[in-house]
Coordinates of N, CA and C in Angstrom, one line a residue:
M5 N 144.2 70.1 84.2 CA 144.5 68.8 83.5 C 145.4 67.5 84.7
K6 N 146.1 68.1 85.5 CA 146.8 67.3 86.2 C 146.0 66.9 87.2
K7 N 145.1 67.8 87.9 CA 144.5 67.3 89.0 C 143.5 66.1 88.7
I8 N 143.1 66.4 87.5 CA 141.9 65.4 86.8 C 142.7 64.2 86.8
Q9 N 143.9 64.4 86.2 CA 144.5 62.9 86.2 C 144.8 62.5 87.6
S10 N 145.1 63.2 88.5 CA 145.5 62.7 89.9 C 144.2 61.9 90.7
L11 N 143.2 62.7 90.2 CA 141.8 62.3 90.6 C 141.4 60.9 90.4
I12 N 141.6 60.7 89.1 CA 141.4 59.9 88.3 C 142.3 58.1 89.0
A13 N 143.6 58.6 88.7 CA 144.1 57.9 89.6 C 144.0 57.4 90.9
A14 N 143.8 58.4 91.9 CA 143.2 58.0 93.0 C 142.2 57.2 93.3
L15 N 140.8 57.6 92.1 CA 140.0 56.9 92.2 C 140.2 55.5 91.9
V16 N 140.6 55.0 90.7 CA 141.5 53.8 90.1 C 142.0 52.7 91.3
I17 N 142.6 53.8 92.3 CA 143.5 52.6 93.0 C 142.4 52.6 94.0
T18 N 141.7 53.6 94.6 CA 140.7 53.0 95.8 C 139.5 51.8 95.3
V19 N 139.2 52.1 94.0 CA 138.2 50.9 93.7 C 139.0 49.8 93.5
G20 N 140.1 49.6 92.9 CA 141.2 48.3 93.0 C 141.4 47.8 93.9
L21 N 141.8 48.2 95.3 CA 142.0 48.0 96.4 C 140.6 47.4 97.5
S22 N 139.5 47.9 97.0 CA 138.2 47.9 98.0 C 137.6 46.2 97.6
S23 N 137.2 45.8 98.6 CA 136.3 44.4 98.2 C 135.2 44.2 99.6
C24 N 134.7 43.2 99.3 CA 133.9 42.8 100.5 C 133.7 41.5 100.8
V25 N 133.9 41.0 101.6 CA 133.5 39.4 101.7 C 133.0 38.9 102.9
V26 N 131.7 38.3 102.6 CA 130.7 37.8 103.6 C 131.0 36.4 103.3
Y27 N 131.0 35.7 104.6 CA 131.4 34.0 104.6 C 130.4 33.9 106.1
E28 N 129.6 32.7 105.5 CA 128.8 32.1 106.7 C 129.2 30.9 106.3
T29 N 128.9 29.9 107.8 CA 128.8 28.4 108.0 C 127.8 28.2 108.8
H30 N 127.2 27.3 108.2 CA 125.6 26.8 108.8 C 126.0 24.9 109.0
T31 N 125.5 24.5 110.4 CA 125.5 23.3 110.4 C 124.1 23.1 111.1
V32 N 123.2 22.7 110.2 CA 121.8 22.6 110.7 C 120.9 21.4 111.0
T33 N 121.9 20.2 110.1 CA 121.3 18.9 109.9 C 121.0 18.0 111.4
G34 N 122.5 18.4 111.7 CA 123.0 17.3 113.0 C 123.9 16.4 112.2
N35 N 124.0 16.1 111.0 CA 124.9 15.2 110.8 C 126.6 15.4 110.8
P36 N 127.3 14.5 111.0 CA 128.7 14.5 111.1 C 129.1 15.5 109.9
I37 N 130.3 16.4 109.8 CA 130.7 16.9 109.2 C 131.6 16.0 108.1
G38 N 132.0 14.8 108.4 CA 132.4 13.8 107.3 C 133.6 14.3 106.8
T39 N 134.1 13.3 105.5 CA 135.3 13.9 104.9 C 135.0 14.5 103.6
K40 N 134.2 14.2 102.9 CA 134.2 14.7 101.6 C 133.6 16.0 101.6
K41 N 133.8 16.7 100.6 CA 134.0 18.1 100.2 C 133.6 18.6 98.5
G42 N 132.3 19.5 98.5 CA 131.7 19.4 97.5 C 131.9 21.3 97.1
V43 N 132.1 21.8 96.2 CA 132.5 23.3 95.8 C 131.6 23.5 94.7
A44 N 130.7 24.4 95.0 CA 130.4 24.9 93.6 C 130.1 26.8 93.7
K45 N 130.8 27.3 92.3 CA 131.3 28.2 92.1 C 130.7 29.2 91.2
A46 N 130.3 30.4 91.2 CA 129.5 31.0 90.1 C 130.0 32.7 90.4
N47 N 130.0 33.4 89.2 CA 130.2 34.7 89.2 C 129.1 35.6 87.9
A48 N 129.2 36.9 88.1 CA 128.2 37.6 87.6 C 128.1 37.5 85.9
F49 N 129.4 36.7 85.7 CA 129.3 36.5 84.2 C 128.5 35.4 83.8
K50 N 128.3 34.6 84.5 CA 127.7 33.6 84.6 C 126.3 33.4 85.0
P51 N 125.5 34.2 84.1 CA 123.6 34.1 85.4 C 123.2 32.9 85.1
N52 N 123.4 32.1 84.6 CA 122.8 30.4 84.9 C 123.6 29.6 85.7
A53 N 124.5 30.4 86.1 CA 125.7 29.8 87.0 C 124.8 28.7 88.0
D54 N 125.0 27.4 88.6 CA 124.2 26.9 90.1 C 125.2 26.7 90.9
Y55 N 125.4 27.5 91.9 CA 126.1 27.7 93.1 C 125.1 26.8 94.1
T56 N 124.2 26.4 94.3 CA 123.6 26.1 95.2 C 124.3 24.6 96.4
M57 N 123.8 24.1 97.3 CA 123.9 23.3 98.2 C 123.9 21.9 97.6
R58 N 122.7 21.7 96.8 CA 122.1 20.4 96.1 C 123.8 20.5 95.2
T59 N 124.0 21.3 94.3 CA 124.9 21.2 92.9 C 126.4 20.9 93.7
A60 N 126.7 21.5 95.4 CA 127.9 21.2 95.7 C 128.1 19.8 96.2
A61 N 126.8 19.3 96.6 CA 126.8 18.2 97.4 C 127.0 17.3 96.1
K62 N 126.0 17.4 95.1 CA 126.4 16.4 94.0 C 127.8 16.2 93.4
K63 N 128.5 17.2 93.7 CA 129.7 17.2 92.8 C 130.8 16.5 93.5
G64 N 130.3 16.5 95.3 CA 131.4 16.0 96.2 C 130.5 14.7 96.2
K65 N 129.9 14.1 95.9 CA 129.1 12.9 95.4 C 128.7 12.7 97.2
I66 N 128.0 13.9 98.0 CA 127.7 13.6 99.4 C 126.0 13.5 99.5
S67 N 125.8 12.2 99.9 CA 124.7 12.1 100.4 C 124.0 12.6 102.0
K68 N 124.9 12.8 102.6 CA 124.3 13.2 103.6 C 125.0 14.5 104.3
I69 N 124.2 16.1 104.4 CA 125.0 17.1 104.4 C 125.5 17.4 105.7
G70 N 126.9 17.6 105.9 CA 126.9 17.7 107.8 C 127.2 19.7 107.9
S71 N 127.7 20.1 107.2 CA 128.0 21.7 107.0 C 127.8 22.2 105.7
V72 N 127.5 23.5 105.5 CA 127.6 24.4 104.4 C 128.3 25.8 104.5
D73 N 128.9 25.8 104.1 CA 129.7 27.3 103.7 C 129.7 28.1 102.6
T74 N 129.0 29.4 102.8 CA 128.6 30.1 101.8 C 129.2 31.5 101.9
R75 N 130.1 31.8 100.6 CA 130.9 32.9 100.7 C 130.4 33.9 99.3
V76 N 130.5 34.8 99.5 CA 130.4 36.2 98.7 C 131.3 37.1 98.5
T77 N 132.4 37.1 97.6 CA 133.2 38.2 97.4 C 132.9 39.1 96.4
V78 N 133.0 40.5 96.5 CA 132.5 41.6 95.6 C 134.0 42.2 95.5
F79 N 134.7 42.2 94.4 CA 135.6 42.8 93.8 C 135.0 43.5 92.6
I80 N 134.5 44.4 92.6 CA 133.8 45.0 91.3 C 132.6 43.9 91.0
I81 N 132.6 42.9 90.6 CA 132.0 41.9 90.2 C 131.3 41.0 91.4
P82 N 130.5 40.6 91.8 CA 130.5 39.3 93.1 C 130.5 37.7 92.5
F83 N 131.5 37.2 93.4 CA 131.8 35.8 93.1 C 131.4 35.0 94.3
Y84 N 130.9 34.1 94.1 CA 129.9 33.2 94.9 C 130.6 31.6 95.3
K85 N 130.7 31.4 96.0 CA 131.2 30.0 96.5 C 130.4 29.3 97.4
T86 N 129.9 28.1 97.4 CA 129.5 27.1 98.1 C 129.9 26.0 98.5
V87 N 130.2 25.8 99.7 CA 131.1 24.4 100.2 C 130.5 23.6 100.8
V88 N 130.3 22.2 100.5 CA 129.3 21.3 101.3 C 130.1 20.1 101.8
T89 N 130.2 20.0 103.1 CA 130.7 18.9 103.5 C 129.9 18.0 104.1
G90 N 130.2 16.6 104.1 CA 129.5 15.4 104.5 C 129.6 14.2 104.2
E91 N 128.8 13.5 104.2 CA 129.3 11.9 104.1 C 128.5 11.5 102.7

């Protein structure tokens, strides 16, 4: 019984400490990066959440997109974040 409890504890610690982060930056428009910044976020619990570039630009009141940063963090459940900068 102690071996099973130790195994379960080790499994919980391993899963709790493991994660994966994917981070990408895109500058494809040739527009200046600018000073404005818009952020759109979502996670697995919000299936209809909108974390697109358009939403991030709208939240930051950006009309000309200079760069786009996308980030996906998986820590048991995935979290999505899009950051748009521009003018």
